[in-house]
Amino acid sequence: EAGVVQSPRYKIIEKKQPVAFWCNPISGHNTLYWYRQNLGQGPELLIRYENEEAVDDSQLPKDRFSAERLKGVDSTLKIQPAELGDSAVYLCASSLDSGARVTDTQYFGPGTRLTVL
Amino acid sequence: AQKITQTQPGMFVQEKEAVTLDCTYDTSDPSYGLFWYKQPSSGEMIFLIYQGSYDQQNATEGRYSLNFQKARKSANLVISASQLGDSAMYFCAMSGTSGGGADGLTFGKGTHLIIQP
């Protein structure tokens, strides 16, 4: 079974440039998450999707970040314009909604390491 | 709000020895899940083990076991017979039915485990 796929793996851009990250979840997983992991820290949730609906985006900086999950499968996270402080690893995860979310195991992709110069 | 505390920033362990990674948590949720993930230098978060708050038995998965002490709010990971390939960052995380609006996992800062030959 294929895992969560993310691309690109690495991205280097200059500040004020736009950038986009792509995620393909595990087949059949209806819940998708985007996390940001700063250096030396654990991941922090940015947004959660159930199918194509963003059910929790309270942690997403909406002035420059946007996300979409068309057709409830692939997802794209965008930053425009990027700032120096956006340098981090952006992780995508997916889970199969069992109806009791506390037990749902999230499976992560390899992440995209973003460097903003 | 939920909180995960991992007090060991780094650990050195001899190969083949058992190792315990500490994790304490704080939550007001009656129902929650506790997870451990391994993050090698490649960056991917690898799911290791899960413990539900109502589970009576401690979870085990191969060489991994979770020492769950609910009254003390601790969920320590035990790795038996450590191997060189166990060298990585280890994160403790929890899920819950409430979390200030964030419905993903809450992670600790991680423990960097190094296995020495």
mmCIF file with all atom_site columns, C-alpha atoms in Angstrom, chain A residues 4-71:
data_model
loop_
_atom_site.group_PDB
_atom_site.id
_atom_site.type_symbol
_atom_site.label_atom_id
_atom_site.label_alt_id
_atom_site.label_comp_id
_atom_site.label_asym_id
_atom_site.label_entity_id
_atom_site.label_seq_id
_atom_site.pdbx_PDB_ins_code
_atom_site.Cartn_x
_atom_site.Cartn_y
_atom_site.Cartn_z
_atom_site.occupancy
_atom_site.B_iso_or_equiv
_atom_site.pdbx_formal_charge
_atom_site.auth_seq_id
_atom_site.auth_comp_id
_atom_site.auth_asym_id
_atom_site.auth_atom_id
_atom_site.pdbx_PDB_model_num
ATOM 1  C CA . VAL A 1 4  ? 1.328   9.600  1.810  1.00 0.00 ? 4  VAL A CA 1
ATOM 2  C CA . VAL A 1 5  ? 3.102   11.292 -1.091 1.00 0.00 ? 5  VAL A CA 1
ATOM 3  C CA . GLN A 1 6  ? 4.364   14.860 -0.951 1.00 0.00 ? 6  GLN A CA 1
ATOM 4  C CA . SER A 1 7  ? 6.183   17.030 -3.418 1.00 0.00 ? 7  SER A CA 1
ATOM 5  C CA . PRO A 1 8  ? 8.509   18.719 -3.703 1.00 0.00 ? 8  PRO A CA 1
ATOM 6  C CA . ARG A 1 9  ? 10.790  17.321 -1.008 1.00 0.00 ? 9  ARG A CA 1
ATOM 7  C CA . TYR A 1 10 ? 12.858  20.503 -0.883 1.00 0.00 ? 10 TYR A CA 1
ATOM 8  C CA . LYS A 1 11 ? 12.154  24.080 -1.940 1.00 0.00 ? 11 LYS A CA 1
ATOM 9  C CA . ILE A 1 12 ? 14.335  27.155 -1.715 1.00 0.00 ? 12 ILE A CA 1
ATOM 10 C CA . ILE A 1 13 ? 12.787  30.523 -2.541 1.00 0.00 ? 13 ILE A CA 1
ATOM 11 C CA . GLU A 1 14 ? 13.411  34.187 -1.884 1.00 0.00 ? 14 GLU A CA 1
ATOM 12 C CA . LYS A 1 15 ? 11.146  36.098 0.461  1.00 0.00 ? 15 LYS A CA 1
ATOM 13 C CA . LYS A 1 16 ? 7.986   37.559 -1.065 1.00 0.00 ? 16 LYS A CA 1
ATOM 14 C CA . GLN A 1 17 ? 7.850   34.748 -3.623 1.00 0.00 ? 17 GLN A CA 1
ATOM 15 C CA . PRO A 1 18 ? 4.888   32.336 -3.739 1.00 0.00 ? 18 PRO A CA 1
ATOM 16 C CA . VAL A 1 19 ? 5.276   28.625 -3.055 1.00 0.00 ? 19 VAL A CA 1
ATOM 17 C CA . ALA A 1 20 ? 2.974   25.612 -3.193 1.00 0.00 ? 20 ALA A CA 1
ATOM 18 C CA . PHE A 1 21 ? 3.137   22.140 -1.688 1.00 0.00 ? 21 PHE A CA 1
ATOM 19 C CA . TRP A 1 22 ? 1.238   19.105 -2.928 1.00 0.00 ? 22 TRP A CA 1
ATOM 20 C CA . CYS A 1 23 ? -0.012  16.076 -0.998 1.00 0.00 ? 23 CYS A CA 1
ATOM 21 C CA . ASN A 1 24 ? -1.614  12.811 -2.077 1.00 0.00 ? 24 ASN A CA 1
ATOM 22 C CA . PRO A 1 25 ? -3.013  10.882 0.913  1.00 0.00 ? 25 PRO A CA 1
ATOM 23 C CA . ILE A 1 26 ? -3.252  7.147  1.407  1.00 0.00 ? 26 ILE A CA 1
ATOM 24 C CA . SER A 1 27 ? -5.969  5.714  -0.805 1.00 0.00 ? 27 SER A CA 1
ATOM 25 C CA . GLY A 1 28 ? -9.299  5.686  0.974  1.00 0.00 ? 28 GLY A CA 1
ATOM 26 C CA . HIS A 1 29 ? -8.285  8.070  3.746  1.00 0.00 ? 29 HIS A CA 1
ATOM 27 C CA . ASN A 1 30 ? -10.921 10.762 3.958  1.00 0.00 ? 30 ASN A CA 1
ATOM 28 C CA . THR A 1 31 ? -9.210  12.975 6.539  1.00 0.00 ? 31 THR A CA 1
ATOM 29 C CA . LEU A 1 32 ? -6.166  15.013 5.572  1.00 0.00 ? 32 LEU A CA 1
ATOM 30 C CA . TYR A 1 33 ? -3.977  17.250 7.730  1.00 0.00 ? 33 TYR A CA 1
ATOM 31 C CA . TRP A 1 34 ? -1.292  19.830 7.079  1.00 0.00 ? 34 TRP A CA 1
ATOM 32 C CA . TYR A 1 35 ? 1.278   20.442 9.815  1.00 0.00 ? 35 TYR A CA 1
ATOM 33 C CA . ARG A 1 36 ? 4.238   22.788 10.098 1.00 0.00 ? 36 ARG A CA 1
ATOM 34 C CA . GLN A 1 37 ? 7.347   21.665 11.938 1.00 0.00 ? 37 GLN A CA 1
ATOM 35 C CA . ASN A 1 38 ? 9.846   24.313 12.974 1.00 0.00 ? 38 ASN A CA 1
ATOM 36 C CA . LEU A 1 39 ? 13.425  23.334 13.696 1.00 0.00 ? 39 LEU A CA 1
ATOM 37 C CA . GLY A 1 40 ? 13.745  21.518 17.023 1.00 0.00 ? 40 GLY A CA 1
ATOM 38 C CA . GLN A 1 41 ? 10.004  21.382 17.601 1.00 0.00 ? 41 GLN A CA 1
ATOM 39 C CA . GLY A 1 42 ? 7.153   18.939 17.151 1.00 0.00 ? 42 GLY A CA 1
ATOM 40 C CA . PRO A 1 43 ? 4.678   19.445 14.307 1.00 0.00 ? 43 PRO A CA 1
ATOM 41 C CA . GLU A 1 44 ? 1.825   21.919 14.738 1.00 0.00 ? 44 GLU A CA 1
ATOM 42 C CA . LEU A 1 45 ? -1.500  21.579 12.974 1.00 0.00 ? 45 LEU A CA 1
ATOM 43 C CA . LEU A 1 46 ? -2.348  24.118 10.281 1.00 0.00 ? 46 LEU A CA 1
ATOM 44 C CA . ILE A 1 47 ? -5.548  22.720 8.783  1.00 0.00 ? 47 ILE A CA 1
ATOM 45 C CA . ARG A 1 48 ? -7.659  19.570 8.762  1.00 0.00 ? 48 ARG A CA 1
ATOM 46 C CA . TYR A 1 49 ? -9.918  18.366 5.953  1.00 0.00 ? 49 TYR A CA 1
ATOM 47 C CA . GLU A 1 50 ? -12.718 15.844 6.077  1.00 0.00 ? 50 GLU A CA 1
ATOM 48 C CA . ASN A 1 51 ? -13.211 14.910 2.446  1.00 0.00 ? 51 ASN A CA 1
ATOM 49 C CA . GLU A 1 52 ? -13.190 18.254 0.614  1.00 0.00 ? 52 GLU A CA 1
ATOM 50 C CA . GLU A 1 53 ? -14.333 20.333 3.588  1.00 0.00 ? 53 GLU A CA 1
ATOM 51 C CA . ALA A 1 54 ? -11.888 22.270 5.767  1.00 0.00 ? 54 ALA A CA 1
ATOM 52 C CA . VAL A 1 55 ? -13.310 21.504 9.207  1.00 0.00 ? 55 VAL A CA 1
ATOM 53 C CA . ASP A 1 56 ? -10.574 23.175 11.215 1.00 0.00 ? 56 ASP A CA 1
ATOM 54 C CA . ASP A 1 57 ? -8.370  25.950 9.874  1.00 0.00 ? 57 ASP A CA 1
ATOM 55 C CA . SER A 1 58 ? -8.103  27.987 13.043 1.00 0.00 ? 58 SER A CA 1
ATOM 56 C CA . GLN A 1 59 ? -4.304  27.673 13.103 1.00 0.00 ? 59 GLN A CA 1
ATOM 57 C CA . LEU A 1 60 ? -3.810  28.644 9.453  1.00 0.00 ? 60 LEU A CA 1
ATOM 58 C CA . PRO A 1 61 ? -2.396  32.186 8.988  1.00 0.00 ? 61 PRO A CA 1
ATOM 59 C CA . LYS A 1 62 ? -5.031  33.251 6.530  1.00 0.00 ? 62 LYS A CA 1
ATOM 60 C CA . ASP A 1 63 ? -3.357  36.456 5.409  1.00 0.00 ? 63 ASP A CA 1
ATOM 61 C CA . ARG A 1 64 ? -0.765  34.542 3.419  1.00 0.00 ? 64 ARG A CA 1
ATOM 62 C CA . PHE A 1 65 ? -1.629  30.838 3.624  1.00 0.00 ? 65 PHE A CA 1
ATOM 63 C CA . SER A 1 66 ? -4.327  29.052 1.674  1.00 0.00 ? 66 SER A CA 1
ATOM 64 C CA . ALA A 1 67 ? -5.198  25.421 1.109  1.00 0.00 ? 67 ALA A CA 1
ATOM 65 C CA . GLU A 1 68 ? -7.553  23.413 -1.005 1.00 0.00 ? 68 GLU A CA 1
ATOM 66 C CA . ARG A 1 69 ? -8.581  19.811 -1.390 1.00 0.00 ? 69 ARG A CA 1
ATOM 67 C CA . LEU A 1 70 ? -10.485 19.474 -4.599 1.00 0.00 ? 70 LEU A CA 1
ATOM 68 C CA . LYS A 1 71 ? -12.539 16.284 -5.030 1.00 0.00 ? 71 LYS A CA 1
#
